[in-house]
Short mmCIF file of C-alpha atoms in Angstrom, two decimals:
data_model
loop_
_atom_site.label_atom_id
_atom_site.label_comp_id
_atom_site.label_asym_id
_atom_site.label_seq_id
_atom_site.Cartn_x
_atom_site.Cartn_y
_atom_site.Cartn_z
CA MET A 1 67.18 -33.20 198.26
CA ARG A 2 65.77 -29.84 197.13
CA ALA A 3 62.42 -28.63 198.45
CA VAL A 4 60.29 -25.48 198.34
CA VAL A 5 59.94 -23.93 201.80
CA ILE A 6 58.50 -20.77 203.29
CA ASP A 7 58.92 -19.14 206.70
CA THR A 8 58.04 -15.54 205.81
CA PRO A 9 55.03 -14.46 203.73
CA GLY A 10 56.00 -13.76 200.15
CA ALA A 11 59.45 -15.33 200.56
CA VAL A 12 59.36 -18.78 199.00
CA ARG A 13 62.77 -20.37 198.48
CA VAL A 14 64.25 -23.63 197.26
CA GLU A 15 66.71 -25.13 199.70
CA THR A 16 68.55 -28.38 200.35
CA VAL A 17 66.99 -30.46 203.12
CA ALA A 18 67.42 -34.01 204.40
CA ASP A 19 65.95 -36.79 202.30
CA PRO A 20 62.72 -38.16 203.79
CA VAL A 21 62.63 -41.47 205.64
CA ARG A 22 60.01 -44.08 204.76
CA PRO A 23 57.17 -43.60 207.29
CA GLY A 24 56.73 -47.11 208.68
CA ASP A 25 56.15 -50.54 207.20
CA ASP A 26 53.01 -49.37 205.38
CA GLY A 27 54.69 -46.29 203.93
CA ALA A 28 56.49 -45.44 200.72
CA VAL A 29 58.89 -42.87 199.28
CA VAL A 30 58.04 -41.29 195.93
CA ALA A 31 60.47 -39.56 193.59
CA VAL A 32 58.49 -36.52 192.47
CA ARG A 33 58.07 -36.16 188.70
CA ALA A 34 55.81 -33.12 188.88
CA ALA A 35 54.10 -31.03 191.53
CA ALA A 36 51.65 -28.14 191.27
CA ILE A 37 51.06 -24.88 193.08
CA CYS A 38 47.55 -24.76 194.52
CA GLY A 39 45.47 -21.79 195.58
CA SER A 40 45.60 -23.17 199.12
CA ASP A 41 49.39 -22.73 199.10
CA LEU A 42 48.85 -19.00 198.68
CA HIS A 43 47.43 -18.76 202.21
CA PHE A 44 50.98 -19.29 203.50
CA TYR A 45 52.49 -17.13 200.76
CA GLU A 46 50.11 -14.23 201.40
CA GLY A 47 50.27 -14.39 205.19
CA ASP A 48 46.75 -15.67 205.89
CA TYR A 49 48.14 -18.50 208.01
CA PRO A 50 50.84 -18.09 210.67
CA LEU A 51 54.32 -19.47 210.04
CA ALA A 52 55.86 -20.47 213.36
CA ALA A 53 58.53 -22.51 211.57
CA PRO A 54 59.57 -23.19 207.98
CA VAL A 55 56.86 -25.08 206.08
CA ALA A 56 57.69 -27.37 203.16
CA LEU A 57 55.01 -26.62 200.58
CA GLY A 58 53.01 -28.66 198.10
CA HIS A 59 50.23 -31.25 198.18
CA GLU A 60 49.66 -32.02 194.49
CA VAL A 61 52.18 -34.67 193.43
CA VAL A 62 52.83 -37.36 190.84
CA GLY A 63 55.98 -39.44 190.69
CA THR A 64 57.64 -42.84 190.79
CA VAL A 65 57.76 -45.16 193.79
CA VAL A 66 61.36 -45.67 194.90
CA GLU A 67 60.84 -47.43 198.24
CA VAL A 68 57.99 -49.37 199.89
CA GLY A 69 57.55 -51.02 203.26
CA PRO A 70 56.73 -54.72 203.68
CA GLN A 71 53.06 -53.96 204.38
CA VAL A 72 52.50 -52.14 201.07
CA HIS A 73 50.60 -54.30 198.57
CA THR A 74 48.96 -52.13 195.89
CA VAL A 75 52.04 -50.36 194.50
CA ALA A 76 55.64 -51.40 193.94
CA VAL A 77 59.00 -49.80 193.29
CA GLY A 78 58.99 -48.37 189.79
CA ASP A 79 55.25 -47.67 189.62
CA ALA A 80 54.12 -44.27 188.35
CA VAL A 81 51.67 -42.96 190.95
CA LEU A 82 49.63 -39.97 192.00
CA VAL A 83 49.29 -38.97 195.65
CA SER A 84 46.09 -37.95 197.42
CA SER A 85 46.57 -34.42 198.74
CA VAL A 86 44.73 -35.39 201.94
CA ALA A 87 46.08 -38.32 203.95
CA GLY A 88 44.37 -40.69 206.35
CA CYS A 89 45.52 -43.70 208.34
CA GLY A 90 43.94 -46.03 205.76
CA ARG A 91 42.72 -48.49 208.41
CA CYS A 92 39.84 -46.88 210.34
CA ARG A 93 36.08 -46.77 209.69
CA GLY A 94 36.39 -43.30 208.20
CA CYS A 95 39.10 -44.23 205.73
CA ALA A 96 37.13 -47.35 204.78
CA THR A 97 34.64 -45.00 203.09
CA GLY A 98 37.41 -43.65 200.85
CA ASP A 99 37.28 -40.27 202.56
CA PRO A 100 40.46 -39.34 204.46
CA VAL A 101 38.69 -36.29 205.89
CA THR A 102 36.72 -38.67 208.11
CA CYS A 103 39.84 -40.50 209.36
CA VAL A 104 39.38 -41.26 213.05
CA SER A 105 43.00 -40.28 213.72
CA GLY A 106 42.42 -36.97 211.96
CA PRO A 107 43.22 -36.11 208.33
CA GLN A 108 46.50 -34.51 207.38
CA VAL A 109 47.43 -32.53 204.29
CA PHE A 110 50.81 -32.78 202.59
CA GLY A 111 52.71 -29.50 202.62
CA SER A 112 50.82 -28.03 205.56
CA GLY A 113 53.50 -28.46 208.19
CA LEU A 114 52.06 -31.79 209.37
CA LEU A 115 53.39 -33.90 206.51
CA GLY A 116 56.23 -33.29 204.08
CA GLY A 117 55.77 -31.00 201.11
CA GLY A 118 55.43 -32.35 197.61
CA GLN A 119 57.18 -29.47 195.85
CA ALA A 120 60.42 -31.35 196.31
CA GLU A 121 62.50 -34.13 194.81
CA LEU A 122 61.22 -36.82 197.20
CA LEU A 123 58.06 -37.29 199.26
CA ALA A 124 57.43 -39.69 202.15
CA VAL A 125 53.90 -41.14 201.98
CA PRO A 126 52.31 -42.88 204.99
CA ALA A 127 49.67 -45.59 204.49
CA ALA A 128 50.74 -45.90 200.88
CA ASP A 129 48.03 -48.38 199.88
CA PHE A 130 45.44 -45.75 200.78
CA GLN A 131 47.22 -42.60 199.62
CA LEU A 132 48.68 -43.76 196.29
CA LEU A 133 47.02 -44.64 193.01
CA ARG A 134 48.82 -46.02 189.99
CA ILE A 135 48.44 -43.47 187.21
CA PRO A 136 45.69 -44.85 184.94
CA ASP A 137 46.78 -46.05 181.52
CA GLY A 138 46.68 -43.29 178.96
CA PHE A 139 46.62 -40.46 181.51
CA ASP A 140 49.23 -37.73 181.14
CA THR A 141 51.01 -35.88 183.93
CA GLU A 142 48.55 -32.99 184.01
CA GLN A 143 45.52 -35.26 184.24
CA ALA A 144 47.14 -37.23 187.04
CA LEU A 145 48.01 -34.05 188.95
CA LEU A 146 44.42 -32.83 188.69
CA LEU A 147 43.24 -36.07 190.30
CA THR A 148 45.36 -35.36 193.38
CA ASP A 149 43.27 -32.33 194.36
CA ASN A 150 41.77 -29.74 192.00
CA LEU A 151 39.57 -31.96 189.84
CA ALA A 152 38.57 -34.07 192.84
CA THR A 153 37.65 -30.88 194.71
CA GLY A 154 35.67 -29.54 191.75
CA TRP A 155 33.81 -32.85 191.49
CA ALA A 156 33.00 -32.84 195.21
CA ALA A 157 31.86 -29.20 195.00
CA ALA A 158 29.37 -30.07 192.29
CA ARG A 159 28.18 -33.28 193.98
CA ARG A 160 27.56 -31.45 197.25
CA ALA A 161 25.62 -28.70 195.45
CA ASP A 162 22.56 -30.93 194.90
CA ILE A 163 22.51 -30.30 191.15
CA ALA A 164 19.32 -31.61 189.56
CA PRO A 165 19.19 -32.22 185.79
CA GLY A 166 18.74 -28.90 184.02
CA ALA A 167 19.52 -26.85 187.14
CA THR A 168 20.98 -23.36 187.05
CA VAL A 169 24.33 -23.30 188.84
CA ALA A 170 26.48 -20.27 189.66
CA VAL A 171 30.24 -20.67 190.18
CA PHE A 172 32.23 -17.97 191.99
CA GLY A 173 35.94 -18.01 191.22
CA LEU A 174 37.34 -19.29 187.94
CA GLY A 175 40.78 -20.40 188.95
CA ALA A 176 41.75 -24.05 188.54
CA VAL A 177 39.27 -25.37 191.14
CA GLY A 178 36.43 -23.16 189.91
CA LEU A 179 36.98 -24.17 186.30
CA CYS A 180 37.07 -27.84 187.34
CA ALA A 181 33.87 -27.37 189.37
CA LEU A 182 32.20 -25.69 186.41
CA ARG A 183 33.07 -28.57 184.09
CA CYS A 184 31.99 -31.11 186.71
CA ALA A 185 28.65 -29.33 187.15
CA ILE A 186 28.06 -29.66 183.40
CA ALA A 187 29.07 -33.34 183.57
CA GLN A 188 26.54 -33.75 186.39
CA SER A 189 23.72 -32.48 184.13
CA ALA A 190 23.49 -28.82 185.05
CA GLY A 191 21.44 -26.90 182.49
CA THR A 192 23.02 -23.44 182.77
CA VAL A 193 26.26 -22.61 184.55
CA LEU A 194 26.83 -18.94 185.35
CA ALA A 195 30.53 -18.08 185.77
CA ILE A 196 31.62 -15.17 187.99
CA ASP A 197 35.18 -13.84 188.35
CA PRO A 198 36.62 -10.30 188.33
CA VAL A 199 39.26 -11.29 185.74
CA ALA A 200 37.86 -11.02 182.22
CA GLY A 201 40.29 -13.55 180.76
CA ARG A 202 39.19 -16.16 183.27
CA ARG A 203 35.57 -15.52 182.36
CA ARG A 204 36.48 -16.10 178.72
CA ARG A 205 38.07 -19.45 179.63
CA ALA A 206 34.87 -20.42 181.43
CA ALA A 207 32.78 -19.53 178.40
CA LEU A 208 34.93 -21.85 176.27
CA SER A 209 34.08 -24.61 178.75
CA GLY A 210 30.34 -24.11 178.20
CA ALA A 211 29.46 -21.56 180.87
CA THR A 212 27.50 -18.34 180.60
CA VAL A 213 29.44 -15.33 181.88
CA ALA A 214 27.86 -13.33 184.72
CA ALA A 215 29.43 -10.17 186.11
CA ASP A 216 28.40 -10.58 189.73
CA ALA A 217 25.71 -11.85 192.12
CA ALA A 218 23.23 -9.27 190.81
CA ALA A 219 23.70 -10.70 187.32
CA VAL A 220 22.83 -14.15 188.66
CA LEU A 221 19.55 -12.77 190.00
CA ASP A 222 18.88 -11.01 186.69
CA ALA A 223 19.57 -14.20 184.74
CA THR A 224 17.13 -16.14 186.92
CA HIS A 225 14.43 -13.42 186.90
CA GLY A 226 15.02 -12.66 190.57
CA ARG A 227 14.61 -16.24 191.79
CA GLY A 228 18.30 -17.06 192.25
CA ALA A 229 20.42 -20.01 191.18
CA ASP A 230 19.39 -23.51 192.19
CA ALA A 231 22.93 -24.13 193.38
CA VAL A 232 25.96 -21.93 193.98
CA ILE A 233 29.54 -23.17 194.14
CA ASP A 234 32.00 -20.89 195.92
CA ALA A 235 35.54 -21.75 194.81
CA VAL A 236 37.03 -18.66 196.48
CA GLY A 237 35.78 -18.79 200.06
CA ASN A 238 36.38 -15.23 201.20
CA ASP A 239 33.85 -13.03 202.98
CA ALA A 240 32.70 -11.31 199.79
CA THR A 241 32.05 -14.47 197.78
CA LEU A 242 30.41 -16.28 200.70
CA THR A 243 28.06 -13.34 201.18
CA ASP A 244 27.28 -13.12 197.46
CA ALA A 245 26.68 -16.86 197.23
CA LEU A 246 24.18 -16.80 200.07
CA HIS A 247 22.31 -13.87 198.53
CA CYS A 248 22.06 -15.18 194.97
CA VAL A 249 20.99 -18.76 195.68
CA ARG A 250 17.25 -19.36 195.45
CA ALA A 251 15.12 -20.13 198.48
CA GLY A 252 15.53 -23.82 199.19
CA GLY A 253 18.77 -23.94 197.19
CA THR A 254 22.25 -25.14 198.11
CA VAL A 255 25.53 -23.28 198.53
CA SER A 256 28.57 -25.53 198.15
CA VAL A 257 31.81 -24.04 199.44
CA VAL A 258 35.23 -25.44 198.54
CA GLY A 259 37.17 -22.16 198.59
CA VAL A 260 39.53 -21.97 201.56
CA HIS A 261 38.78 -19.17 204.03
CA ASP A 262 41.38 -17.42 206.14
CA LEU A 263 41.44 -17.57 209.96
CA THR A 264 39.15 -14.55 210.48
CA PRO A 265 35.59 -15.54 211.52
CA PHE A 266 32.88 -15.01 208.91
CA ALA A 267 29.70 -13.20 209.98
CA PHE A 268 27.19 -15.83 208.85
CA PRO A 269 23.69 -14.42 208.11
CA ALA A 270 21.95 -17.20 210.00
CA LEU A 271 18.46 -15.67 210.10
CA MET A 272 18.40 -15.03 206.36
CA ALA A 273 19.61 -18.56 205.65
CA LEU A 274 17.02 -20.00 208.04
CA VAL A 275 14.08 -18.04 206.64
CA ARG A 276 15.04 -18.97 203.07
CA SER A 277 15.76 -22.64 203.92
CA ILE A 278 19.23 -22.53 202.41
CA THR A 279 21.49 -25.57 202.61
CA ILE A 280 25.17 -24.74 202.99
CA ARG A 281 27.92 -27.32 202.68
CA LEU A 282 31.64 -26.75 203.22
CA THR A 283 33.78 -29.50 201.81
CA THR A 284 37.31 -30.80 201.83
CA ALA A 285 37.21 -33.29 198.99
CA PRO A 286 37.08 -37.04 199.69
CA ILE A 287 39.93 -37.49 197.20
CA GLN A 288 40.02 -41.29 197.05
CA GLN A 289 36.23 -41.52 196.60
CA THR A 290 36.43 -39.39 193.47
CA TRP A 291 39.03 -41.38 191.56
CA ALA A 292 36.77 -44.09 190.10
CA PRO A 293 34.05 -41.77 188.70
CA LEU A 294 36.54 -39.18 187.44
CA VAL A 295 38.75 -41.71 185.67
CA ALA A 296 35.66 -43.20 183.99
CA LEU A 297 34.37 -39.78 182.85
CA ILE A 298 37.74 -38.71 181.48
CA ARG A 299 38.16 -41.98 179.60
CA ALA A 300 34.67 -41.63 178.15
CA GLY A 301 35.45 -38.11 176.93
CA ARG A 302 32.72 -36.61 179.11
CA LEU A 303 35.03 -34.45 181.25
CA ASP A 304 37.60 -32.12 179.70
CA THR A 305 40.88 -31.70 181.61
CA THR A 306 42.73 -29.53 179.10
CA GLY A 307 43.66 -25.90 179.55
CA ILE A 308 43.94 -25.92 183.35
CA PHE A 309 47.75 -25.83 183.51
CA THR A 310 49.14 -22.70 181.91
CA ASP A 311 52.74 -22.57 183.18
CA THR A 312 55.49 -25.17 183.59
CA LEU A 313 58.68 -24.25 185.46
CA PRO A 314 61.64 -26.10 186.94
CA LEU A 315 61.58 -26.50 190.71
CA ALA A 316 64.42 -24.00 191.01
CA ASP A 317 62.09 -21.30 189.66
CA ALA A 318 59.40 -21.90 192.27
CA PRO A 319 59.71 -18.35 193.71
CA ALA A 320 58.93 -16.91 190.27
CA GLY A 321 56.09 -19.41 189.89
CA TYR A 322 54.52 -18.34 193.17
CA ALA A 323 54.78 -14.65 192.29
CA ARG A 324 53.18 -15.25 188.90
CA PHE A 325 50.42 -17.44 190.34
CA ALA A 326 49.65 -14.97 193.16
CA ALA A 327 49.00 -12.21 190.60
CA ARG A 328 45.81 -14.07 189.59
CA SER A 329 46.05 -12.94 186.01
CA ALA A 330 44.09 -14.25 183.07
CA ASP A 331 47.23 -15.85 181.67
CA CYS A 332 48.32 -17.87 184.73
CA LEU A 333 45.73 -20.32 185.99
CA LYS A 334 47.86 -23.19 187.29
CA VAL A 335 51.62 -23.72 187.67
CA LEU A 336 53.36 -27.07 187.29
CA LEU A 337 56.84 -27.55 188.84
CA THR A 338 59.31 -30.17 187.62
CA PRO A 339 62.12 -31.20 190.01
#
């Protein structure tokens, strides 16, 4: 099969690799219909994470089940499914909560070097009953892909931000996850959502989603008359945005971080956070927990999923897709790959 791999920063390629083998009696193999490039993938592409060996990329996948083991009961060959980007064993006390991050055996992420990558023609899925969800009736490919990671992460970011009805929420980073978090904050009854991103076109997209544009952390303080936002969502996760988030949240407020940091330690201003009684939460989304509420909100028309994907390319053009996505322009927010 063909798969997207990387072993040198900036040098994504599509190569022929061995077809995956079904991972045990509770596993499945999925023929990939569509996969997406995520901001987390850029950490390999931009050299933030070491590459000791080639890594097969991709953790946002929808497709068709082509093989199941005898212990798989919730999906069957021929089913159209979406795959949780984070995998758990599906049997332990942690997975019983619907949160693979709390898996006792340790969570794994597709396309991280621990499990196969989803930007490929086939994907082996362990614990298929836990990892796979039949695509809900009426959902299109883009909606299903968002449920594998970005929308689930945006939902978790807003939930973990302690948003009270009418609260003022600031969102740093208006890529796919930030835009999803912004929309989820509105769905969770935020009053005002302040949107911060250096790219003007991305700020305009946020405004169309119901946000108020803010230039930077100082603008958040100005908009709140010096008090600070009740909650801040950081969908970037670098040193600059983490620092800004901590300085523009109000005393007693919450900073919710879902942006993925690099491997360099962050100098956390512990005394300032202590004196101001700030709550800080860093979250890898409990993907499976989010499916029921998100499906219900989308069906009810209360959560807009349009306008996140901006580019669709064949798998063979993945190198061009990565280069375009890494430019972080106003025009390219999210890239969909079709094997």
